[in-house]
Coordinates of C-alpha atoms in Angstrom, one line a residue:
Chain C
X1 CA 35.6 -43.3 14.3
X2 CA 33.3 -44.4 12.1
X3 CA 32.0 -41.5 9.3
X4 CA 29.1 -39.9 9.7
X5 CA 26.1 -40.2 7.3
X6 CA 23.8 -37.5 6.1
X7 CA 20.7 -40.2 6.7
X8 CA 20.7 -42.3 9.5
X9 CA 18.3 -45.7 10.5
X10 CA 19.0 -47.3 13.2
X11 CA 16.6 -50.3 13.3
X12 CA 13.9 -48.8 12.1
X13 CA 10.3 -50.5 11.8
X14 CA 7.5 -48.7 10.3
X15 CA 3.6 -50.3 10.6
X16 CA 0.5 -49.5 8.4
X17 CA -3.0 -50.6 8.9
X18 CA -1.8 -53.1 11.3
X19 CA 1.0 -55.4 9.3
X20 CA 4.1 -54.3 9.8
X21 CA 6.0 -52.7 6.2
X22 CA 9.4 -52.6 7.3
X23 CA 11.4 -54.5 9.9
X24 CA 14.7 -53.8 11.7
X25 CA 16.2 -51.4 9.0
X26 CA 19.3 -49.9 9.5
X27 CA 21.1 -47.9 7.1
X28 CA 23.6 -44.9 6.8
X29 CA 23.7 -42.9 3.8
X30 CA 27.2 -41.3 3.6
X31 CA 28.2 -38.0 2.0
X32 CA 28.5 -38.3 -2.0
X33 CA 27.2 -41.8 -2.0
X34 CA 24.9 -43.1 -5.1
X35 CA 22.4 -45.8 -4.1
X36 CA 19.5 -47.6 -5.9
X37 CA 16.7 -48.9 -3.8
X38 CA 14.6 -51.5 -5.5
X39 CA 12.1 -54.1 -4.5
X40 CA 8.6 -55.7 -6.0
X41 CA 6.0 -52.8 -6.1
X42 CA 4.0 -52.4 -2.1
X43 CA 7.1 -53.6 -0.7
X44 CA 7.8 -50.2 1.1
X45 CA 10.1 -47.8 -1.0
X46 CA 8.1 -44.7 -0.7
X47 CA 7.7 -45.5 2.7
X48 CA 11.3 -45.8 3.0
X49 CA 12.2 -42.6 0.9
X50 CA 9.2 -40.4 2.9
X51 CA 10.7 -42.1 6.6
X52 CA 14.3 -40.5 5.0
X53 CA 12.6 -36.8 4.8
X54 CA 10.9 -37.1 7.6
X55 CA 7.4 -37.2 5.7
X56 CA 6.8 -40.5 8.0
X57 CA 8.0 -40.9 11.7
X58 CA 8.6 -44.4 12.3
X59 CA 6.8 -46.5 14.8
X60 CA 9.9 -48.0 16.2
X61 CA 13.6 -46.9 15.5
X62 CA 15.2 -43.7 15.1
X63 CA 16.1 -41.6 12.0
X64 CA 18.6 -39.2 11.9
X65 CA 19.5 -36.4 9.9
X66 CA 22.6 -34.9 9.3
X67 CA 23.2 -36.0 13.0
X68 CA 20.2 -34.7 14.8
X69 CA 17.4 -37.1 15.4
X70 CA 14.1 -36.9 13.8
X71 CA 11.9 -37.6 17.0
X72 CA 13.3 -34.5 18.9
X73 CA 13.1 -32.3 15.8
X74 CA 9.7 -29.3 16.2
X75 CA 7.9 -29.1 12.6
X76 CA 10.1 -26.0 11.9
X77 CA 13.6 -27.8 12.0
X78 CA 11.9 -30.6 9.9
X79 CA 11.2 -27.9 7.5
X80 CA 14.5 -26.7 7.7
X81 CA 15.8 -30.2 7.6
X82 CA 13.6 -30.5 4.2
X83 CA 15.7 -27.6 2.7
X84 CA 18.6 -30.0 2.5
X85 CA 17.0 -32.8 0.9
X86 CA 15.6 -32.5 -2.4
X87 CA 12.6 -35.0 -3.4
X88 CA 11.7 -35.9 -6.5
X89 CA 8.3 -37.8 -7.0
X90 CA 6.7 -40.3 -9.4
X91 CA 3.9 -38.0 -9.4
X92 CA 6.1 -34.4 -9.2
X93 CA 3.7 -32.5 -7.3
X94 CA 3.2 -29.3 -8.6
X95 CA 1.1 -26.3 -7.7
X96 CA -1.0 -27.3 -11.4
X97 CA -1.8 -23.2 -11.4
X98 CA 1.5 -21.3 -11.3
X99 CA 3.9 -21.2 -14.5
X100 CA 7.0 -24.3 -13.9
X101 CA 9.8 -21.3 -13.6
X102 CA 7.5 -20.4 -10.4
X103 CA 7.3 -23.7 -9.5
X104 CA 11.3 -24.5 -9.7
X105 CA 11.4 -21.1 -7.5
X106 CA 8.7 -22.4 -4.8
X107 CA 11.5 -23.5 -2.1
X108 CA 13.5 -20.5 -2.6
X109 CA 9.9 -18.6 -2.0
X110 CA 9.4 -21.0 1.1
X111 CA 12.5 -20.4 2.9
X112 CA 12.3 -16.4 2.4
X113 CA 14.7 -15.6 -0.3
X114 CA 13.7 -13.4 -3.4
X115 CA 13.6 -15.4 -6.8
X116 CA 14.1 -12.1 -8.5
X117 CA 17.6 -12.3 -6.7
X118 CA 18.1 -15.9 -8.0
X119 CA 16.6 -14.9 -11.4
X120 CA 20.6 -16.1 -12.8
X121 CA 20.6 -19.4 -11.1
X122 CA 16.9 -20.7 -12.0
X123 CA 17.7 -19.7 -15.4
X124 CA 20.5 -21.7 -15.5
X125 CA 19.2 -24.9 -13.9
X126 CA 16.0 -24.5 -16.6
X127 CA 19.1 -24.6 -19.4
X128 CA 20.5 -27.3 -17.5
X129 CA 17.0 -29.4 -17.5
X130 CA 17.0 -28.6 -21.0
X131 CA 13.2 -26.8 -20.2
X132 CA 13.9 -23.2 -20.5
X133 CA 11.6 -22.5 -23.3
X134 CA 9.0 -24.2 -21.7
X135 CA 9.5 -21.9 -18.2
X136 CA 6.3 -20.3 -18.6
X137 CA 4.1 -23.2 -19.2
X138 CA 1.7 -24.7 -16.7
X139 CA 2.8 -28.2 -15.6
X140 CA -0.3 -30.2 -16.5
X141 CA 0.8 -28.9 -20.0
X142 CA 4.5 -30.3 -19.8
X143 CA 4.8 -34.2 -21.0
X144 CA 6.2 -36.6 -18.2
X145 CA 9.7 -36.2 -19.7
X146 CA 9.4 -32.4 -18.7
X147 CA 7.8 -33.0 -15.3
X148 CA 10.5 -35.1 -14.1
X149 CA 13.1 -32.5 -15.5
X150 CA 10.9 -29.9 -14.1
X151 CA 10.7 -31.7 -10.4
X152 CA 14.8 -32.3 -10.2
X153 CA 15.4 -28.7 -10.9
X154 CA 12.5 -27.8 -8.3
X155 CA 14.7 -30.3 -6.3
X156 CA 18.2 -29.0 -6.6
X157 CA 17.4 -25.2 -6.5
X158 CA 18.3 -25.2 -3.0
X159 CA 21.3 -26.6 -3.3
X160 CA 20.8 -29.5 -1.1
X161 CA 22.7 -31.7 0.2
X162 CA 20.9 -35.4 -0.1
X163 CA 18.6 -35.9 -3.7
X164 CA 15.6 -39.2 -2.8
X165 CA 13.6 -39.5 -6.0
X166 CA 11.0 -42.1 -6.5
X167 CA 10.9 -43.7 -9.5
X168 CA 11.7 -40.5 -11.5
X169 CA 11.4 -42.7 -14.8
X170 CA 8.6 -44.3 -14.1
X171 CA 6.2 -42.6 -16.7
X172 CA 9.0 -41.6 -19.3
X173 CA 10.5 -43.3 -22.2
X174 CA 14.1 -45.1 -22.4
X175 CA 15.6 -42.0 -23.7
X176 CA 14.6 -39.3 -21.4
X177 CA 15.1 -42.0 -18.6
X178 CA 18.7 -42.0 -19.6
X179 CA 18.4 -37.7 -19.6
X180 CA 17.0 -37.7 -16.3
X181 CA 19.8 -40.8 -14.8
X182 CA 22.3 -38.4 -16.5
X183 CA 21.4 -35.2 -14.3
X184 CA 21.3 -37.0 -11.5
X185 CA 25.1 -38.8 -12.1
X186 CA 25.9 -35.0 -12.7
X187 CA 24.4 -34.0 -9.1
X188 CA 26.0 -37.0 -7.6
X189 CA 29.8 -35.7 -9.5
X190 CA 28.8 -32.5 -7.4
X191 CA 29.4 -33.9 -4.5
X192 CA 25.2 -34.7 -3.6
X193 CA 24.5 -37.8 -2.0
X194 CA 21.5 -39.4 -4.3
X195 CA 19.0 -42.4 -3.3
X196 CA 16.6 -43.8 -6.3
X197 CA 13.8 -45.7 -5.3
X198 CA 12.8 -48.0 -8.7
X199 CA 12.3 -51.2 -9.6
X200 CA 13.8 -50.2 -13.4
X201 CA 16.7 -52.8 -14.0
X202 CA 17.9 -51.5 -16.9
X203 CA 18.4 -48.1 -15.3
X204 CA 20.1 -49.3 -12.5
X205 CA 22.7 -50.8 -14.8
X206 CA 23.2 -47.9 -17.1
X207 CA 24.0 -46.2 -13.6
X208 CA 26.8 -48.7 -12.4
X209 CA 28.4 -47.9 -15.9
X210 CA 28.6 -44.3 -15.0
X211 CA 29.0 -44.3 -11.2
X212 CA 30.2 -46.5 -8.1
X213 CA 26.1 -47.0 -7.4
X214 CA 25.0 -50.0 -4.7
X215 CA 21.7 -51.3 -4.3
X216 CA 19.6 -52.0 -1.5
X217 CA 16.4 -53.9 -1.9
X218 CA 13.8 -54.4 0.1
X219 CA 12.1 -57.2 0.6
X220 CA 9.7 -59.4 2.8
X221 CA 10.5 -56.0 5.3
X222 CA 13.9 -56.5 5.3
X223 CA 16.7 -53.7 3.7
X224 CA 19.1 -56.0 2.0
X225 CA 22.6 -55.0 -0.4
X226 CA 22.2 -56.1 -3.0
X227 CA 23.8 -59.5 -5.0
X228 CA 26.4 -58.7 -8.2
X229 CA 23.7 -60.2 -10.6
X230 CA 22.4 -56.2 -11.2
Chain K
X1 CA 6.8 -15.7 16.1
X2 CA 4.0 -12.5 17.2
X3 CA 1.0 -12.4 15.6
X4 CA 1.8 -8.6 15.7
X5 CA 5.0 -8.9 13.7
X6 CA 3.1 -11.4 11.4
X7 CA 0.7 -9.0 10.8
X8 CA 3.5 -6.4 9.5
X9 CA 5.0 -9.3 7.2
X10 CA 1.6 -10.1 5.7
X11 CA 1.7 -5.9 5.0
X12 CA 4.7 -5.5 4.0
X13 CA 5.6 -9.1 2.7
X14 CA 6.2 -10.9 -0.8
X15 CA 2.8 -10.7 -2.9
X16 CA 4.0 -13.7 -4.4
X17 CA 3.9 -15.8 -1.4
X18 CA 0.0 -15.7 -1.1
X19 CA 0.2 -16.7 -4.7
X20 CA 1.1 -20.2 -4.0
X21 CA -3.0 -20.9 -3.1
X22 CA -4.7 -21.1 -5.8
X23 CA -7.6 -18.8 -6.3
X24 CA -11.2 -20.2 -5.2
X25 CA -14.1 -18.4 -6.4
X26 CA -16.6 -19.5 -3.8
X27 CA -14.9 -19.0 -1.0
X28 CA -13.3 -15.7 -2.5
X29 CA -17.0 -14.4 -2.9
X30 CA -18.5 -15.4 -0.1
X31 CA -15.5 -13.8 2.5
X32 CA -15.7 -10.6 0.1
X33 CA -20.1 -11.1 0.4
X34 CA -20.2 -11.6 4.3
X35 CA -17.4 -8.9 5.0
X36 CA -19.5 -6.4 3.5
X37 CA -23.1 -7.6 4.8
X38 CA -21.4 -7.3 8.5
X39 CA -19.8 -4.2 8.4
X40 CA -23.3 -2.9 6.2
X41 CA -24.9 -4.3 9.7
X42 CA -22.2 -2.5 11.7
X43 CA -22.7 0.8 10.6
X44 CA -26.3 0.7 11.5
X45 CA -25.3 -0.9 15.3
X46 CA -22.9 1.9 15.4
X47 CA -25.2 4.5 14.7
X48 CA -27.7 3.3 17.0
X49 CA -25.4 3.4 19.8
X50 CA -24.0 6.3 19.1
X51 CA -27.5 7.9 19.1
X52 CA -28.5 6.4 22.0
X53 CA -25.6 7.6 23.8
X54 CA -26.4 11.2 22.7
X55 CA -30.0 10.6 23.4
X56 CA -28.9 9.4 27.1
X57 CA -27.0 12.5 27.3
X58 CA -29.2 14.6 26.3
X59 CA -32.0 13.8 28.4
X60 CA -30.2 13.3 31.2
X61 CA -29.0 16.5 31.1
X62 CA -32.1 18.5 30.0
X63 CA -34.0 17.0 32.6
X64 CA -31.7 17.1 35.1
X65 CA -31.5 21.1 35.2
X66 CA -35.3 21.3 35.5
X67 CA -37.8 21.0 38.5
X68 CA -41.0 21.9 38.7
X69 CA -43.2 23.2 41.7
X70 CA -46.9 23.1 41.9
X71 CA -49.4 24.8 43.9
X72 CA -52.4 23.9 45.1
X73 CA -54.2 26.6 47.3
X74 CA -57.4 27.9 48.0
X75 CA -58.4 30.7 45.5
X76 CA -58.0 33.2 47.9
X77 CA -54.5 31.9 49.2
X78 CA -53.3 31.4 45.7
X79 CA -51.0 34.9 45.1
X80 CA -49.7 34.9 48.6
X81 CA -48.0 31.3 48.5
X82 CA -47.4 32.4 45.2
X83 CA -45.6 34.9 46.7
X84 CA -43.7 32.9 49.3
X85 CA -43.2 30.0 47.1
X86 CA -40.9 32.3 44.8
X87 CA -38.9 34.1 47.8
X88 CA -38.3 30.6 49.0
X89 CA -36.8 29.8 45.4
X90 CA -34.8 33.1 45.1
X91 CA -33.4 32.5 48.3
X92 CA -32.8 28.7 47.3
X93 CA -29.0 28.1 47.0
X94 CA -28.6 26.2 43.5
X95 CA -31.6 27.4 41.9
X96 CA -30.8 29.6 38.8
X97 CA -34.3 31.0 37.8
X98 CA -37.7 30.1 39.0
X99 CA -40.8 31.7 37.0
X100 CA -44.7 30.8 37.1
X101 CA -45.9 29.4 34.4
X102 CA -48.5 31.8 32.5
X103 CA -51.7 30.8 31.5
X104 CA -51.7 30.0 28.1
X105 CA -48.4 27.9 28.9
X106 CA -50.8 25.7 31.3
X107 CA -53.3 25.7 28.8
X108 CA -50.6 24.9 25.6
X109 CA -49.3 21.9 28.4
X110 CA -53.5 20.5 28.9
X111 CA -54.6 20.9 25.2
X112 CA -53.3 16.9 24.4
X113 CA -55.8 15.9 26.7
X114 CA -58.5 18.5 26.3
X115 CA -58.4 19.7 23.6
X116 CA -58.0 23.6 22.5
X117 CA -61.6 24.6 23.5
X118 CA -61.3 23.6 27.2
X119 CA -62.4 26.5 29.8
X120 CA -58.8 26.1 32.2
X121 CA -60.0 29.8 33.5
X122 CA -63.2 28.0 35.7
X123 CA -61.2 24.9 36.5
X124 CA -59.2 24.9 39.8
X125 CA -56.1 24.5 38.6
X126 CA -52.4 24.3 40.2
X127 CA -50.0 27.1 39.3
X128 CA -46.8 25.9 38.2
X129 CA -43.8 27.0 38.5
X130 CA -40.6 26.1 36.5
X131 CA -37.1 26.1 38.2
X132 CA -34.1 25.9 36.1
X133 CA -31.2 24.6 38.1
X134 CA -27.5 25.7 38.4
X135 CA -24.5 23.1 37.2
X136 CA -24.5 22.6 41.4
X137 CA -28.3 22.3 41.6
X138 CA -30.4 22.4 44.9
X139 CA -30.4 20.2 47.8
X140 CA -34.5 18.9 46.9
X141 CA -35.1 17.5 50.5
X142 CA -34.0 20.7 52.0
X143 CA -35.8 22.5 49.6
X144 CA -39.2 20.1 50.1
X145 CA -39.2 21.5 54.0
X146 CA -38.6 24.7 53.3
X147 CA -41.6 25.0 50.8
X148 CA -44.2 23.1 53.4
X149 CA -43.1 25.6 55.7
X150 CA -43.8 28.6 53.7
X151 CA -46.4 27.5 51.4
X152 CA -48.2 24.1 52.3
X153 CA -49.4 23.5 48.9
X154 CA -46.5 23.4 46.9
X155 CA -45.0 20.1 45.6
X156 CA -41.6 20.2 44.3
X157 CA -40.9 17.7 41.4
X158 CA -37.4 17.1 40.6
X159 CA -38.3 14.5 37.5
X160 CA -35.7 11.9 39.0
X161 CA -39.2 9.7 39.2
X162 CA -39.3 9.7 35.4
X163 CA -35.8 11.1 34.3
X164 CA -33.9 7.7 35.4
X165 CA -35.8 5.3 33.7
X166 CA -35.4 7.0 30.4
X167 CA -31.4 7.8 30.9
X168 CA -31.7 4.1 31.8
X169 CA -33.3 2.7 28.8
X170 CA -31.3 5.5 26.3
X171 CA -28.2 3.9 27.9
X172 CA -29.8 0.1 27.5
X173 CA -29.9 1.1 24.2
X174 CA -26.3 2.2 23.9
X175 CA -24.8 -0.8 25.1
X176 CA -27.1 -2.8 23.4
X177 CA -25.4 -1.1 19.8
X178 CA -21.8 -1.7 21.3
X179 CA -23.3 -5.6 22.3
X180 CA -24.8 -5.7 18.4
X181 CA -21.1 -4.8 17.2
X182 CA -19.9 -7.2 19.2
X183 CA -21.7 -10.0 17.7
X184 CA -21.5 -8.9 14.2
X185 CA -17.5 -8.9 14.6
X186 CA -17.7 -12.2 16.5
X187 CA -20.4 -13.7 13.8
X188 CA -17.9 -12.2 10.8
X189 CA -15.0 -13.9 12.7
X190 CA -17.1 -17.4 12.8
X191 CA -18.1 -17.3 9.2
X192 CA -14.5 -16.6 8.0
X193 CA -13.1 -19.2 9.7
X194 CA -15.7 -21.4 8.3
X195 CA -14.4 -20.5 4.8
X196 CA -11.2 -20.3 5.8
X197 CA -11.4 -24.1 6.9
X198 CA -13.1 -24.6 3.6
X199 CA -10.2 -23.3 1.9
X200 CA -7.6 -25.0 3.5
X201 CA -9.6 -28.4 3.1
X202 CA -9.9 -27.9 -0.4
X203 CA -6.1 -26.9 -0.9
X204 CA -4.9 -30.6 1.0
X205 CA -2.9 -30.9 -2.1
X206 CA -1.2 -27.5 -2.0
X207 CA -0.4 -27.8 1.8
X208 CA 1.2 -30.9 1.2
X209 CA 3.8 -29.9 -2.0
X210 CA 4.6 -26.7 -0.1
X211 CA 5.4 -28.5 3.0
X212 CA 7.2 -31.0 0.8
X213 CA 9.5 -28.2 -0.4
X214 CA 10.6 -27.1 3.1
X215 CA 7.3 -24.7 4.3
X216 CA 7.0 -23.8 7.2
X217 CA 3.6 -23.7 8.7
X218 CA 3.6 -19.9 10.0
X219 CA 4.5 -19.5 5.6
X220 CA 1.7 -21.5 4.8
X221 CA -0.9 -19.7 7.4
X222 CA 0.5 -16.2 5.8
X223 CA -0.7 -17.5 2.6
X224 CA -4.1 -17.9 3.4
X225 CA -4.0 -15.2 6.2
X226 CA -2.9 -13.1 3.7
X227 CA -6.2 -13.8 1.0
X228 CA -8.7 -13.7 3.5
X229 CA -7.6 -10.7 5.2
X230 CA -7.8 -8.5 2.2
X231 CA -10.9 -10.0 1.3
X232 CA -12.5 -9.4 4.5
X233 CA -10.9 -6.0 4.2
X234 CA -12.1 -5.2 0.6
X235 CA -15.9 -6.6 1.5
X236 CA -15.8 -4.5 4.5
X237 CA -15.2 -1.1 3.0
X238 CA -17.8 -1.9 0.3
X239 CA -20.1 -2.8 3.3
X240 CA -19.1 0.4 5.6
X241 CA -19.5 2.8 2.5
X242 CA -23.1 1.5 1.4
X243 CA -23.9 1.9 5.3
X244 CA -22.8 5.3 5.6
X245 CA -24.4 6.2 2.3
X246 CA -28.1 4.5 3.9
X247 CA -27.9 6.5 7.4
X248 CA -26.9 9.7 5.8
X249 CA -30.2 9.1 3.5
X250 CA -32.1 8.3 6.6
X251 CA -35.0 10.8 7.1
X252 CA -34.0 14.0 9.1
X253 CA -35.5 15.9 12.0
X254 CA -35.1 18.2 14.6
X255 CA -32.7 15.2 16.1
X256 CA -35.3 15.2 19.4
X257 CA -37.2 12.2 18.6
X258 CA -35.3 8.9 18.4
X259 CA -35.7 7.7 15.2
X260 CA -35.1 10.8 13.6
X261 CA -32.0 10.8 15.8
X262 CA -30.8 8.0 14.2
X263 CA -27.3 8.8 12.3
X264 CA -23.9 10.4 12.4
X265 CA -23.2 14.0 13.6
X266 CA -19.9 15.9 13.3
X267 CA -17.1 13.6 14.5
X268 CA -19.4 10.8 14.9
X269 CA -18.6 10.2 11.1
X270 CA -15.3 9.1 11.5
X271 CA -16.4 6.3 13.8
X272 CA -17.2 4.1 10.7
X273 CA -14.1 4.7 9.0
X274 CA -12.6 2.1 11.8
X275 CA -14.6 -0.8 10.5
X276 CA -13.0 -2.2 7.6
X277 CA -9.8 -2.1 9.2
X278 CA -11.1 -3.5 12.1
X279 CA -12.9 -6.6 10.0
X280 CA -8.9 -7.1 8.7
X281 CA -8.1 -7.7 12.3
X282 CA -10.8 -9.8 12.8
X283 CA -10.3 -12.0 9.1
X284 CA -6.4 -12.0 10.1
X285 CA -6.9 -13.7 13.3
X286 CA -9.6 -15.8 12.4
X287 CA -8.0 -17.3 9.4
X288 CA -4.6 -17.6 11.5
X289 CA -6.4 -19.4 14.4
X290 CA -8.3 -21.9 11.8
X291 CA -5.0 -21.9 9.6
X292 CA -2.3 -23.5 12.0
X293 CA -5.4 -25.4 14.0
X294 CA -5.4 -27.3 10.3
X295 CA -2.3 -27.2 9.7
X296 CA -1.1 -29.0 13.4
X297 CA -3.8 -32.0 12.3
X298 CA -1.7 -32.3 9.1
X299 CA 1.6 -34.6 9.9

């Protein structure tokens, strides 16, 4: 039997303003897998990664996951559903007026727990993001470096089970590219299934040097492995 | 999930989870400004219907223990169905007194028209004669025959002719002050949901990290249920207080006339003490309805 994945497409196509984005994708994301998703920029990667949390419902195709299907899901079990998945954009998101240690707490806040009770934990993930002196800043005041640091943490606080970011180095030097490529290898040696949407070659390869990583790439609307030349 | 258990989280819940919407001034202000302009108007609806009501039951009640009977005779016949006139009334079951009216009574009751210097003595004038009735009062048609029997002149007036449209029109009034509450809630509850829209409009952004981080909507509504409710709450105790300070400056009186009737007595006072809580009820639903009405047109 084959193994189950935590992130399921099954011939999924996804339309926009009347052209058609992506065709026919299919695509099982197993447990503790690394993969890259790459592809020219419009060709559909956020799409993708917002289809995978459910931000996006298809217009043909179904998406499931961790085994229940997307279409049958009420907006509370997609919230739920959210929990295990953390996201980390290009843009991070914040809410720009509450201090980043609030912000890294906001999904503990949102699923009814006590950050008080998790005051241990966040202070360790803001040591492990290397951003604990920074805690009490307000993100427009952090440098992209920090934001995407920022963001992960905000994205692994729940422990979840699946990380999507897209294209967390986008903005950010080489260097704190590698920093941020280096948490996530970490997350993915925890046993997290991680999917990076970017069109950063070098990145990819300083990944397949660490980790067993493929890559998909989509192009002309098609989800493709792949070739050995990355 | 209740909106009656949601009600107790947004009491008793985390503080911090209304922190998550950024504070907006305008909005802020103008919840806190029409909170307290309503219940301001309240308190004055209030008293006017509760005024009304006492005015109702006074009148009603005043007039409804009286009659009067008057007597128009021939000088001559004047005393002796004067006489008869008063045995019919003692022996009337449901009458408790019954006395003639004296002279300078009749004159006191002519002088708005007359003046003081009018010479009643040398006009023929009906004797009256004032019935008070008991709590079981008197059967008036039975009454009516027995007086035309006895003494042919007398009319009995039971006021019914002119007591019900007043009772009527004090009681208009009454429901008219509940009716005036009525709107003012429903008008509070429209203008908060306006702002509320306003708010969550303006907070698109916010709404969409929070549901990117696993919200759920009835989390997101308590955030903004939770701002607007106190602010309602807050604006409606400043409102209720300066309204009770006004009517208790309001001009005084004997409390017989209506405007000087208008206010709070005794008990009464407590009656605006339920406003601000009652605007919370009103904000809290109003910004819950608007709130997940939003949030179900955001995918």
């Amino acid at each position: 039997m084959a193994e189950r994945g935590v992130i399921e497409l099954d011939n999924v196509s996804h339309s926009y303003g009347g052209g058609e984005l992506l065709s026919n994708i299919s695509l099982t994301l197993a447990p503790g897998a690394f993969h890259f998703l790459t592809g020219p920029s419009g060709a559909g990667k956020t799409t993708f990664l917002k289809i995978c949390y459910a931000e996006l419902v298809p217009t043909a195709g179904a998406v499931r996951l961790f085994g229940a299907d997307v279409r049958g899901m009420d907006r509370d079990q997609i919230a739920r559903t959210r929990r295990r998945i953390g996201v980390v954009h290009q843009d991070c998101r914040f809410l720009d007026h509450l201090p980043v240690i609030d912000n890294i707490a906001l999904p503990l806040l949102t699923a009814g727990q006590d950050p008080d009770d998790e005051r241990n934990n966040i202070d360790e993930l803001l040591g492990w993001v290397g951003l604990r002196a920074r805690a009490d800043a307000l993100p427009p005041e952090l440098s992209g470096g920090e934001r995407q640091r920022a963001a992960l943490a905000r994205a692994v606080i729940m422990a979840p089970d699946v990380i999507l970011a897209d294209e967390p180095t986008g903005n950010i030097d080489w260097e704190m590219s590698l920093r941020i490529l280096q948490l996530l290898v970490e997350l993915n040696r925890m046993g997290k299934t991680i999917l990076i949407a970017t069109h950063d070659l070098n990145l990819i390869r300083a990944a397949k040097a660490q980790v067993a990583a493929r890559v998909l790439r989509i192009k002309d609307r098609q989800l493709n492995l792949a070739g050995a030349d990355l | 999930m209740s909106g009656a258990a949601d009600a107790l989280r947004l009491l008793r819940g985390d503080p911090r989870a209304g922190s998550v919407v950024p504070p907006s001034g305008f909005t802020a202000r103008l919840t806190v400004f029409t909170a307290a302009a309503m219940a301001f108007l309240a308190v004055f609806a209030l008293a006017l219907a509760l005024s009304a009501g006492h005015l109702a039951d006074r009148w009603g009640d005043a007039l409804a223990r009286t009659a009067t009977v008057r007597l128009s005779a021939p000088a001559g016949q004047m005393d002796t169905q004067l006489a008869a006139v008063m045995e019919v009334l003692r022996t009337t079951p449901g009458v408790a007194t019954a006395r003639p009216m004296t002279e300078p009574e009749q004159r006191a009751l002519l002088e708005p028209w007359f003046g003081p210097d009018l010479p009643v003595e040398t006009l023929p004038l009906p004797r009256m004669v004032e019935v008070t009735e008991t709590q079981t009062g008197f059967d008036a048609d039975a009454l009516r025959l027995r007086l035309a029997g006895e003494a042919p002149g007398a009319v009995l007036d039971d006021h019914t002719r002119w007591r019900r449209p007043l009772v009527r029109a004090a009681d208009r009034l009454r429901g008219l002050g509940w009716l005036s509450i009525g709107l003012i809630g429903a008008a509070m509850g429209a203008m908060i949901t306006l702002a509320a829209n306003s708010a969550l409009a303006a907070n698109a952004q916010v709404i969409e990290v929070l549901r990117l981080v696993g919200a759920r909507d009835a989390f997101i509504a308590r955030a903004f249920v939770r701002r607007f409710t106190r602010r309602a709450l807050e604006g409606a105790a400043l409102g209720t207080a300066a309204g009770m300070v006004a009517v208790a400056l309001m001009p005084g009186g004997d409390g017989t006339g209506f405007l000087t009737g208008l206010g709070f007595r005794g008990l009464d006072w407590l009656w605006p003490l339920a406003l601000p809580p009652l605007a919370g009820l009103v904000a809290f639903w109003a910004t819950r309805f608007a709130a997940f009405r939003v949030l179900k047109g955001i995918t």
